[in-house]
XYZ file of C-alpha atoms in Angstrom:
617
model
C 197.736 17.107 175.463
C 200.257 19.116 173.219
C 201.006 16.087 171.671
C 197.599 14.631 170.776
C 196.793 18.152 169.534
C 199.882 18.146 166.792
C 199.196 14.364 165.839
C 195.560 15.435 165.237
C 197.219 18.009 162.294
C 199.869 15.987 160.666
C 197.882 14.058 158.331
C 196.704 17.608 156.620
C 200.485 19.029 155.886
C 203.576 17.572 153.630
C 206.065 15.766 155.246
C 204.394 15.198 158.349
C 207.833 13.359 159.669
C 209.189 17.035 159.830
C 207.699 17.694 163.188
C 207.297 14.368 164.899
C 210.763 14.105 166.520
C 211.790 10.745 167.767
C 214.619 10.244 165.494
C 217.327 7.723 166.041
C 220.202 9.848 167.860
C 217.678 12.670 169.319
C 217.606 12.961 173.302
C 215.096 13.307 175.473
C 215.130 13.755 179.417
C 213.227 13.948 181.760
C 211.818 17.320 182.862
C 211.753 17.267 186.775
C 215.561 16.585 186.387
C 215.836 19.485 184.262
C 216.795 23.151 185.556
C 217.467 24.626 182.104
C 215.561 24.218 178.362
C 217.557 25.125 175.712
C 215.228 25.535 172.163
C 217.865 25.374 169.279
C 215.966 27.504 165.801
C 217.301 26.914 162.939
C 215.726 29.400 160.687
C 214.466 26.693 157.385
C 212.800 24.111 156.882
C 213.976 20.552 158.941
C 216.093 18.948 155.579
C 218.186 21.962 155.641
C 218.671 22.437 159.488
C 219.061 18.390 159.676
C 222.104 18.913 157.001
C 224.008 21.514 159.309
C 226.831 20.351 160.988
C 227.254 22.946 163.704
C 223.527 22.359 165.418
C 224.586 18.720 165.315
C 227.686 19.514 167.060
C 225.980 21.925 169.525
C 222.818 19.966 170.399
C 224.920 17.212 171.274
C 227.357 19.126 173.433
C 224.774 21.197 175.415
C 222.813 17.926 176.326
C 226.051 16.772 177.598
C 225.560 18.864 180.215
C 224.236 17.958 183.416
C 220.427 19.223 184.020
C 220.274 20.884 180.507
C 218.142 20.171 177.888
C 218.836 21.037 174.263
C 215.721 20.821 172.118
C 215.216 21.350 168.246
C 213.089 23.464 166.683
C 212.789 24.236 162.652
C 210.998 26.905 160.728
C 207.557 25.213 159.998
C 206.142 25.089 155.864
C 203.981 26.913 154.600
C 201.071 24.301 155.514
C 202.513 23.781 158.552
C 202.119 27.471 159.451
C 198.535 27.678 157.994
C 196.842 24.775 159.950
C 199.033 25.769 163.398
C 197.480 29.129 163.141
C 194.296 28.082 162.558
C 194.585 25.650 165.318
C 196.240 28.302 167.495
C 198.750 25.611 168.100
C 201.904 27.689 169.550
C 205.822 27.042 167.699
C 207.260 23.909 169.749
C 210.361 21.677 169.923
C 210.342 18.262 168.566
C 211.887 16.339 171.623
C 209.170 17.443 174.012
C 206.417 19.264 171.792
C 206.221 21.537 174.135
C 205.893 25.156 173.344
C 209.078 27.343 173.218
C 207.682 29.918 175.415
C 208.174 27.139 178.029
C 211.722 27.251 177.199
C 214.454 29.579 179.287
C 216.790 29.922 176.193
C 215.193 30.374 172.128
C 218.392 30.257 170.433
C 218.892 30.939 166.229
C 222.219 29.818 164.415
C 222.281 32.432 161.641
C 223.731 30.696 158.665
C 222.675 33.308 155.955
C 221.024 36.219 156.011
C 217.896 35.845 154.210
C 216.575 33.835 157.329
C 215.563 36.942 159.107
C 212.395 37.424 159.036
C 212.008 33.490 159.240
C 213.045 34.230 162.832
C 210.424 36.344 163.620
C 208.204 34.511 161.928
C 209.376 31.927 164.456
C 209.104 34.270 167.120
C 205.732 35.126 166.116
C 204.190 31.415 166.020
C 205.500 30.867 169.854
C 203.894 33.701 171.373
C 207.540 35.228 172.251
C 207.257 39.536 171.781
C 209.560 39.714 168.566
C 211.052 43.476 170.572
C 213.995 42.541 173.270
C 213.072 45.548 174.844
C 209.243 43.854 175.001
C 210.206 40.466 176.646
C 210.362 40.375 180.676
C 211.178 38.032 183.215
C 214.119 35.324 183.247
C 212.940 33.333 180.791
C 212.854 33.232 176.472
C 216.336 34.722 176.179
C 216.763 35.171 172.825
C 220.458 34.102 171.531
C 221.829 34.304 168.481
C 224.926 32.728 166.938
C 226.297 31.800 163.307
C 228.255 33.322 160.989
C 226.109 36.548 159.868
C 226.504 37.523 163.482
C 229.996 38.999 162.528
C 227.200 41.583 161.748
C 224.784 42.005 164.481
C 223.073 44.841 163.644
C 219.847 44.287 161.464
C 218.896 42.248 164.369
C 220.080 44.081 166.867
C 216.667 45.084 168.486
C 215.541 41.165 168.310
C 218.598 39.505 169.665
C 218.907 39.941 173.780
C 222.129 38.077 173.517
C 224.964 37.475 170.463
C 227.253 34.784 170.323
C 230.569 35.856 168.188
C 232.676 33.142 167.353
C 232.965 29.215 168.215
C 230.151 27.902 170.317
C 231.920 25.048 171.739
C 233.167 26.885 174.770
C 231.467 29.907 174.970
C 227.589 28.642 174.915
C 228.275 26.080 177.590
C 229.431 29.228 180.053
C 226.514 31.426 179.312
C 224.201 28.355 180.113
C 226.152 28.074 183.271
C 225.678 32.158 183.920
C 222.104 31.475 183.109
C 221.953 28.641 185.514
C 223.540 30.710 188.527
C 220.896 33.464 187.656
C 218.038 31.471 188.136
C 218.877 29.644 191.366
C 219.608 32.873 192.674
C 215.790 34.242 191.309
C 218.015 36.625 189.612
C 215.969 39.220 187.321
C 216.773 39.373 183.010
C 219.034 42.494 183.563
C 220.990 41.152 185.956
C 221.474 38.082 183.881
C 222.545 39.916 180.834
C 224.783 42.087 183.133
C 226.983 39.206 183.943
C 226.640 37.619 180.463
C 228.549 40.646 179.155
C 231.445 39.806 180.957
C 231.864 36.824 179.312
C 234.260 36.966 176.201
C 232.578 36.472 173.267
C 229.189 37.871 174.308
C 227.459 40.763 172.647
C 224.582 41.985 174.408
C 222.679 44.980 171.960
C 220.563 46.617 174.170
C 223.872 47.927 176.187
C 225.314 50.173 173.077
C 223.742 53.104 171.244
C 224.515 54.481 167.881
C 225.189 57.935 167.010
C 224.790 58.707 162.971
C 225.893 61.329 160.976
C 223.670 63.602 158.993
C 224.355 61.647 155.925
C 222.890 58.233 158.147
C 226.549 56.699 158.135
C 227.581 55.507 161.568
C 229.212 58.122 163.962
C 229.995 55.949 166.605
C 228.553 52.662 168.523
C 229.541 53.135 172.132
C 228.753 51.604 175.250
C 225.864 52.467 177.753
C 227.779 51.110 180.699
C 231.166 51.060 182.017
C 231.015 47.392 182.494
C 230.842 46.797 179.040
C 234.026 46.398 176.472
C 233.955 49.062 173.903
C 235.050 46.120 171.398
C 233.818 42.508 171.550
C 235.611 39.685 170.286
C 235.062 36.695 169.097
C 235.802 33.723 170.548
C 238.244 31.054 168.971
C 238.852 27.196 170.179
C 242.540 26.845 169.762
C 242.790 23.247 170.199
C 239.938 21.166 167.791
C 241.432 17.492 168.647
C 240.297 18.064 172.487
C 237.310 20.239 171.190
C 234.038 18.633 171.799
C 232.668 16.698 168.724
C 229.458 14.088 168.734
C 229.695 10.272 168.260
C 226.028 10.380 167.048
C 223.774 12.520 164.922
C 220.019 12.631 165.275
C 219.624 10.922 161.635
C 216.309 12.510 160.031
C 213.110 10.290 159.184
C 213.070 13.222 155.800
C 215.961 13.201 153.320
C 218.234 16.069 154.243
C 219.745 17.741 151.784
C 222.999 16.694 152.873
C 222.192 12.852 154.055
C 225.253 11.844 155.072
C 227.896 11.900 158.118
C 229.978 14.730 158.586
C 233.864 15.143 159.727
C 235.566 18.311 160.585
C 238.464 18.515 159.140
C 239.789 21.736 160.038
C 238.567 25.731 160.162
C 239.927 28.429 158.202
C 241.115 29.249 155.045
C 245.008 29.542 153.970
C 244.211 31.202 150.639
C 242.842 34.866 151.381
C 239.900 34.776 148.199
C 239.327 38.155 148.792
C 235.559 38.326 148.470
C 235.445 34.670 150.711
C 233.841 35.924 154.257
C 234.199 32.824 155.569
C 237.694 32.640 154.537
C 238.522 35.581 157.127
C 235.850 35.334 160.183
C 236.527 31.278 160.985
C 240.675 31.907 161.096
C 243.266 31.468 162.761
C 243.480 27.602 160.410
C 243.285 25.065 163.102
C 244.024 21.619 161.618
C 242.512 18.493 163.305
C 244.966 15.220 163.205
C 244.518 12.103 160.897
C 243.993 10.006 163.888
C 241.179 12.289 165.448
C 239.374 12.483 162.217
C 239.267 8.639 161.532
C 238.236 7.767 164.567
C 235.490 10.315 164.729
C 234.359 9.557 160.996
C 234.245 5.814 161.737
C 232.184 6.352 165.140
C 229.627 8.168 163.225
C 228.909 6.100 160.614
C 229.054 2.735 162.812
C 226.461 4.819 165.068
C 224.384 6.262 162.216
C 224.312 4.231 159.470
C 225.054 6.659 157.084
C 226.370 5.243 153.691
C 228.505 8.459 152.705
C 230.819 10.424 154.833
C 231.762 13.754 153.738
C 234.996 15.570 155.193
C 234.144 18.937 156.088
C 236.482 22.145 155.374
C 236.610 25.133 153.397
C 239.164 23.784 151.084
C 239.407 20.280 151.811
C 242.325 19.429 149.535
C 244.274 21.942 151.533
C 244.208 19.759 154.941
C 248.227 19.148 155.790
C 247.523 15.381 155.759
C 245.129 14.886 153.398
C 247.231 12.488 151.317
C 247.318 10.415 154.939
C 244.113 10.674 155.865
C 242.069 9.346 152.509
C 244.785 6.529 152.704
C 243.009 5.638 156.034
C 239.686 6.426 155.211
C 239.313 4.576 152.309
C 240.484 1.688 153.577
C 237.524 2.081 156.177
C 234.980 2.885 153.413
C 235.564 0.189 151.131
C 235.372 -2.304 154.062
C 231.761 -0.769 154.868
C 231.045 -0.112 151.416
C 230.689 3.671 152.535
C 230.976 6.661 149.904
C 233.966 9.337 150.381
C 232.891 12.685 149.227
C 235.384 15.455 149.134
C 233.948 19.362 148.630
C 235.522 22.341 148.463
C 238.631 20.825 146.271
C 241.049 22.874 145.132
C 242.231 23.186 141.193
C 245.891 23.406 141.977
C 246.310 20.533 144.286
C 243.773 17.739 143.185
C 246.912 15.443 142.192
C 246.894 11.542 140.649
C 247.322 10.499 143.531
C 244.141 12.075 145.333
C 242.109 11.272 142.024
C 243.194 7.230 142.561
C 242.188 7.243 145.690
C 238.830 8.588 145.302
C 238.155 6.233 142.524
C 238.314 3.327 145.045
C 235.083 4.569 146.480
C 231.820 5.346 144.928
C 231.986 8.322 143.353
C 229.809 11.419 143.542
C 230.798 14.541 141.027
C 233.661 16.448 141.485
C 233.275 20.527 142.441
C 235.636 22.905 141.818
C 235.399 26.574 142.346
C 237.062 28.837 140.267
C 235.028 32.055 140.921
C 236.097 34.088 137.701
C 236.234 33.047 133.925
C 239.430 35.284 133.416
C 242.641 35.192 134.886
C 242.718 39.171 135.315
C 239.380 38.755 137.523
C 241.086 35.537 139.023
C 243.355 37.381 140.550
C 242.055 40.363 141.362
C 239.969 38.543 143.776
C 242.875 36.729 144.437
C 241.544 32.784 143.738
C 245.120 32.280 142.603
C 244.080 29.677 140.280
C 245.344 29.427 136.365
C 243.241 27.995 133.598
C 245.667 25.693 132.512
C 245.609 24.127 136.247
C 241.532 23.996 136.003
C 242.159 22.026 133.060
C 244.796 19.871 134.284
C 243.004 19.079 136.930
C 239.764 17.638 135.114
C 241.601 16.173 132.862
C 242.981 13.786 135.800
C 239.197 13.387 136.714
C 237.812 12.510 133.503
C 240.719 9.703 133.491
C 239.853 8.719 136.655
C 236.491 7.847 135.829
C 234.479 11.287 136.599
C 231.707 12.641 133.703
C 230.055 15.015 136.299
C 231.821 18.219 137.520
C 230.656 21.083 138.761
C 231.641 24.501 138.921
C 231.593 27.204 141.254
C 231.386 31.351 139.666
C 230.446 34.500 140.433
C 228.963 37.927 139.242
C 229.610 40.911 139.787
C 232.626 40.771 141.294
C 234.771 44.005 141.873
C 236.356 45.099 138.348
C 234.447 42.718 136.347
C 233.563 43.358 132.720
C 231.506 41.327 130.324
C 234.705 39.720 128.549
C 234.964 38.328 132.184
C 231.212 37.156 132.737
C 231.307 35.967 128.864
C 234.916 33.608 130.106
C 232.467 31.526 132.357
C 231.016 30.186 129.930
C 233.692 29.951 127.394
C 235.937 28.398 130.432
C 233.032 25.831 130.841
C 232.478 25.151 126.924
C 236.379 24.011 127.249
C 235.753 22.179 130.021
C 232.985 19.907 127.993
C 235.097 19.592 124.989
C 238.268 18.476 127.052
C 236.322 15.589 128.553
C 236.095 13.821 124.224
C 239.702 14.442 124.040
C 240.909 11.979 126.560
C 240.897 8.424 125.139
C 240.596 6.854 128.301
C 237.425 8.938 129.526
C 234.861 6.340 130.893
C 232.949 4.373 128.576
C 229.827 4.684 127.798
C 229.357 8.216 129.630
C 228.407 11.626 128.390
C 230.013 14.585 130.158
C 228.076 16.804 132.139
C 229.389 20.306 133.379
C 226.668 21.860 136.100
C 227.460 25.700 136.442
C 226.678 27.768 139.414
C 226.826 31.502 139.052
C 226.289 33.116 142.538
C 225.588 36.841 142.925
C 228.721 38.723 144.565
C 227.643 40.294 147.917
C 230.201 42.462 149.369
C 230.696 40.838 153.070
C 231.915 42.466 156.322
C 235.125 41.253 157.831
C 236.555 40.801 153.879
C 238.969 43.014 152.010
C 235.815 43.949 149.779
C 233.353 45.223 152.723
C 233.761 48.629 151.176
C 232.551 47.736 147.821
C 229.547 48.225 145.888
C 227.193 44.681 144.670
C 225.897 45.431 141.051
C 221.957 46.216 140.733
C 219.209 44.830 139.576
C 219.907 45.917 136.020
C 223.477 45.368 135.902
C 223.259 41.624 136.912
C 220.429 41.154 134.455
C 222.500 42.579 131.651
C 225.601 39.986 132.837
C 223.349 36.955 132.757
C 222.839 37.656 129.260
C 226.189 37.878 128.410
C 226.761 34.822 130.425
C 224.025 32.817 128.774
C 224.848 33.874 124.770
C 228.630 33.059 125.235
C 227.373 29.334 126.439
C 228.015 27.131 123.127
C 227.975 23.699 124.623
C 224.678 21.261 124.928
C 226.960 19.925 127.734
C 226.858 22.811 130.180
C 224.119 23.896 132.378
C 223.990 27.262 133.820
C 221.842 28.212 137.441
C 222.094 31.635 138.586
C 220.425 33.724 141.525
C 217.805 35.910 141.065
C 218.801 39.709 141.139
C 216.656 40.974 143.597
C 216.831 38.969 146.163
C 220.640 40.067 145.808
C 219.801 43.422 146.656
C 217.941 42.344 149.924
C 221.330 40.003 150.626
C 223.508 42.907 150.617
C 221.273 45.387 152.028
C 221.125 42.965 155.140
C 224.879 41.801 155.190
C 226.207 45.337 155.323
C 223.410 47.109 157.583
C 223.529 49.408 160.111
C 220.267 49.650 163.157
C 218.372 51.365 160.365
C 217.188 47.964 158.933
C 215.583 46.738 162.458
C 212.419 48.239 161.625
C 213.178 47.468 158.126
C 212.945 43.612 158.775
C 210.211 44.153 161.146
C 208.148 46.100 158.569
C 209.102 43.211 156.150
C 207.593 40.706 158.181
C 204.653 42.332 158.846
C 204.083 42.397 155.073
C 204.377 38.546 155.042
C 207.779 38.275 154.237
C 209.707 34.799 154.655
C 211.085 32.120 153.320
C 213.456 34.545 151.172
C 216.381 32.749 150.734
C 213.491 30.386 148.306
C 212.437 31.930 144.952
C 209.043 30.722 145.085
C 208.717 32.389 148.764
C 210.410 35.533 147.981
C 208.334 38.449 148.193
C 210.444 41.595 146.945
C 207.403 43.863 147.126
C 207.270 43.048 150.843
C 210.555 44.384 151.083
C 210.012 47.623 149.044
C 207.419 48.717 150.904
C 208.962 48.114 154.229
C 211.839 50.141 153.172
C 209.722 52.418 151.416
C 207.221 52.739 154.766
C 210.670 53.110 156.676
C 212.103 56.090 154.678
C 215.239 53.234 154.538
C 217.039 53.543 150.559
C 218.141 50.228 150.056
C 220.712 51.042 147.478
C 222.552 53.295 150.254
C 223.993 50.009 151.900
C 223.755 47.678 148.976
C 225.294 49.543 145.853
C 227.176 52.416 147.421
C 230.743 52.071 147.781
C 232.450 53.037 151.364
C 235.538 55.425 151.635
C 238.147 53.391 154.006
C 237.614 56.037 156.496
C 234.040 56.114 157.225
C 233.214 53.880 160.491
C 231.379 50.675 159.420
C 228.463 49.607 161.508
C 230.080 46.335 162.438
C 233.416 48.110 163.808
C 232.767 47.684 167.618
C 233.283 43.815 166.694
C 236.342 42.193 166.595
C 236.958 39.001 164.345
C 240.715 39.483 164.549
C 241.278 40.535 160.706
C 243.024 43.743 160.957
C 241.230 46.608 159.052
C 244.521 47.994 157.459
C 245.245 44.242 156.220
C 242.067 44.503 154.860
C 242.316 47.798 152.971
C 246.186 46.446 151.387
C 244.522 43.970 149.866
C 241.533 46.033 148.659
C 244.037 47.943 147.024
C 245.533 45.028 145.380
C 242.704 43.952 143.601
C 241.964 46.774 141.687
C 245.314 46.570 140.359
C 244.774 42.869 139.968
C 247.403 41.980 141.905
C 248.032 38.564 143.976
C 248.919 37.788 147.404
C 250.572 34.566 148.881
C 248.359 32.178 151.016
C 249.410 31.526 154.678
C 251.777 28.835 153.932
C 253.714 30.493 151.643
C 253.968 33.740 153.512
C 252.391 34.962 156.782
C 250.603 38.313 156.113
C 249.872 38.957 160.044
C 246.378 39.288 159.411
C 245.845 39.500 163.136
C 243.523 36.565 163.229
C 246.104 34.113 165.474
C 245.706 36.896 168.574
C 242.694 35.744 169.894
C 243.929 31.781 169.966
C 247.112 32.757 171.851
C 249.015 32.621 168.603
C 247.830 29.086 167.414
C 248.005 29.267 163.814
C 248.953 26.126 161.742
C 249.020 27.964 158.702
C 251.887 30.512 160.200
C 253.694 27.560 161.590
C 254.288 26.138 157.950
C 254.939 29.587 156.459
């Protein structure tokens, strides 16, 4: 009946194909045979959830599993939303259609942290009580998982359980705790008892905080003995035996990212010192050559997919990269498949790597150099030269590349306007090198695309104690940025300032915010990681309604000494790491990446010592 009742809508909303299911590579079972439902969120709209690589690797590993059933679930649009409500048509999965309060597990990847109130929203639309405390029963266990979880605590009153870390292991045992539970007509507490034991697992509603006078954290301490007083994350040490699908459900609506996707490794050896991701996904784990081919060829034979894209933080980095596209692009020019390489590095994109691209298709080239002056380059530690930026497009433009695009940011610790002004002067030099080069493809115009993100001090970085710029300060550097621009050539995008505010306020948050995000909600907040969603005066007035000062999380900075709100979690960076290289940037001084010199960060302790970066250094 469900179903007949959604079909009956579709033909009144855009993109109907969002919410039919039924794609090739989905699964469905059958639900007699089925003893536990597992609802995967993903906090957007389907083409961005469809383009995420860890849901694909997660849906297909929990349905792997005997008697479970992972479904998928996306944040509905606008019109979507509208006519459901009208209908009183409950949130529901797109394997099954059935609602999610049917489900035993609702679980949320967290990819940024804008999404928040998209979960509720989510939350709202099923029915489910949006309050951890308000849910009952063993059923609708909220889990949440993702990289902003390094963080828990803005959500902390939503989430009943937090995943920290890799999934691959970890979500497969709480399933199986889960499973026990309920064949034992266990109750919820006793259920999130035993979850707690497992590493990895954060359960909120068994800490309390203690604040100072001044609203800075005192302390977060346990309720119960049974707890750890420190959580850590959880690491797979070995990705060639980690689990990894063979076939993606391949979306009937463009993704963003339409392609296959390969892991290539996880981690960082360079240390950017504003880079969260950089320090939270360490210890670097390489995959091997042989692994990666295989799995890259599987996919694409299984979906179709005419572009494979290698997956990394800094692809060019990968030990055997010069191997690898050897292999690859054998395979792709057979199949007539695109190679597309992000996350290149400036100082290693060689001849070599350029000629072997050019054998495929090409898409443009990115390149991130984060700063427009060397001073600011290395105060945040990009370790990166101008002359090597150069060098390096200068191989792409002979290689046949007009389109590159580059990666900046604002507001960056130290920054001045001579350093937001060298963006676009960097840029402008860019452009002009591409009509020096006599063998620069025919025909062609060059195009440099410019992306200026907003700096958001992260936690787990060496710059979690620093200040992001307001409102009127990043205003003020977008003009500098846009009258040094000289060139018809280069286009500059930039985020919008206040939504900045609400990113950092939410990234570096203490409990405070819970009824902060609530409130914001309420006010018909969502959708705020999209300009023409974003609601800022749903946010004031939450904070204002909340007595909450935004500005005390987002643009004060933190003495080293004060206790952060995120300190009973442990990613494995060592805080007094951290602070050294804090130091170090104000003085705009460099440190070595991994291979070059171990800097026992800490982060190989959790992987019994794996750590392929130390092994080269």
């Amino acid at each position: 009946m469900r179903n007949q009742e959604i079909e009956k809508i579709l033909p009144f909303v855009q993109k109907p194909a969002r919410y039919t299911g039924g794609e090739l590579g989905s699964v469905v079972k059958e639900k007699a045979q089925t003893e536990v439902r597992f609802a995967f969120c993903f906090p957007d709209l389907y083409e961005i959830g469809m383009s995420h690589l860890g849901i694909k690797i997660l849906y297909g590993l929990v349905n792997e599993m005997q008697g479970v059933w992972c479904e998928r679930c996306f944040a509905p649009d606008i019109d979507m939303e509208q006519v459901m409500r009208e209908k009183h048509i409950p949130l529901f999965a797109l394997e099954s259609g059935d609602a999610l309060g049917e489900f035993d597990f609702i679980g949320f990847t967290l990819q940024y942290e804008m999404c928040y109130t998209n979960m509720l929203n989510m939350l709202s639309l099923a029915g489910i009580p949006l309050l951890s405390k308000e849910r009952s029963g063993l059923s609708n266990i909220v889990i949440v998982g993702g990289p902003c979880v390094c963080n828990p605590e803005p959500i902390a009153d939503f989430a009943d359980v937090v995943c920290l870390g890799e999934g691959e292991e970890l979500l497969p045992e709480v399933i199986e705790c889960y499973r026990a539970c309920k064949r034992e007509n266990a109750d919820r507490a006793t259920f999130l008892k035993r979850a707690s034991q497992i590493d990895g697992v954060y359960i909120p509603s068994f800490y309390e905080v203690e604040y100072n006078e001044d609203n800075t954290v005192k302390c977060v301490s346990p309720k119960y003995d049974f707890v750890p007083a420190k959580v850590k994350k959880r690491v797979v040490a070995d990705l060639d035996t980690m689990y990894f699908p063979e076939q993606f459900a391949v979306p009937f609506v463009q993704a963003v990212h339409d392609r296959a996707t390969a892991e290539v490794f996880r981690g960082c050896i360079r240390g950017c010192r504003f880079c969260q991701a950089g320090f939270i996904y360490r210890p670097i784990r390489e995959k091997s050559p042989e692994v990666i081919r295989r799995q890259s060829n599987v996919l694409c034979e299984n979906t179709g997919y005419e572009e494979l894209s290698l997956c990394s933080l800094s692809t060019s980095d990968y030990t055997h990269i010069e191997q690898l596209l050897s292999e690859l692009i054998d395979d792709c020019e057979g199949e007539k498949i695109n190679l597309s390489l992000p996350s290149l590095r400036v100082d290693n994109f060689s001849e070599s790597l350029a000629e072997k691209l050019a054998k495929v298709r090409r898409s443009g080239l990115t390149f991130a150099p984060e700063a427009g002056t060397q001073r600011l380059r290395d105060a945040i530690n990009k370790n990166v030269t101008e002359k090597e930026l150069m060098d390096t497009c200068r191989k792409a433009f002979k290689g046949g590349w007009s389109l590159v695009k580059l990666y900046f940011m604002m507001g960056l610790p130290t920054e001045t306007d001579e350093d937001v002004a060298g963006i676009s002067i960097l840029a402008d030099k860019v452009a002009e090198l591409f009509y020096t080069i006599p063998d620069k493809p025919k025909g062609k115009a060059v195009s440099i695309n410019v992306s200026c993100a907003s700096f958001i001090p992260k936690p787990f970085t060496p710059f979690q104690w620093e200040a992001a710029d307001d409102s009127a300060t990043l205003e003020h550097k977008k003009e500098v940025l846009l009258a040094a621009n000289k060139s018809k050539r280069v286009s500059i995008s930039y985020n919008n300032s206040t939504d900045t505010l609400i990113e950092a306020v939410l990234a570096k948050g203490s409990r405070k915010l819970c009824p902060v995000i609530l409130k914001a909600f309420e006010n018909g907040c969502k959708f705020d990681s999209w300009d023409e969603h974003f609601y800022f005066e749903g946010w004031q007035a939450a904070f204002e309604a909340c007595g909450v000062d935004p500005r005390f999380f987002a643009n004060r900075k933190i003495p080293f000494e004060e206790v952060l709100p995120w300190d009973h979690i442990d990613y494995s960076i060592r805080k007094e790491y951290l602070i050294e290289e804090n130091l170090k940037a104000h003085e705009s001084v460099t440190s070595p990446h991994c291979r070059q010199k171990c800097a026992a960060c800490g982060a190989d302790k959790l992987s019994g010592g794996v750590c392929h970066a130390r092994s080269k250094a």
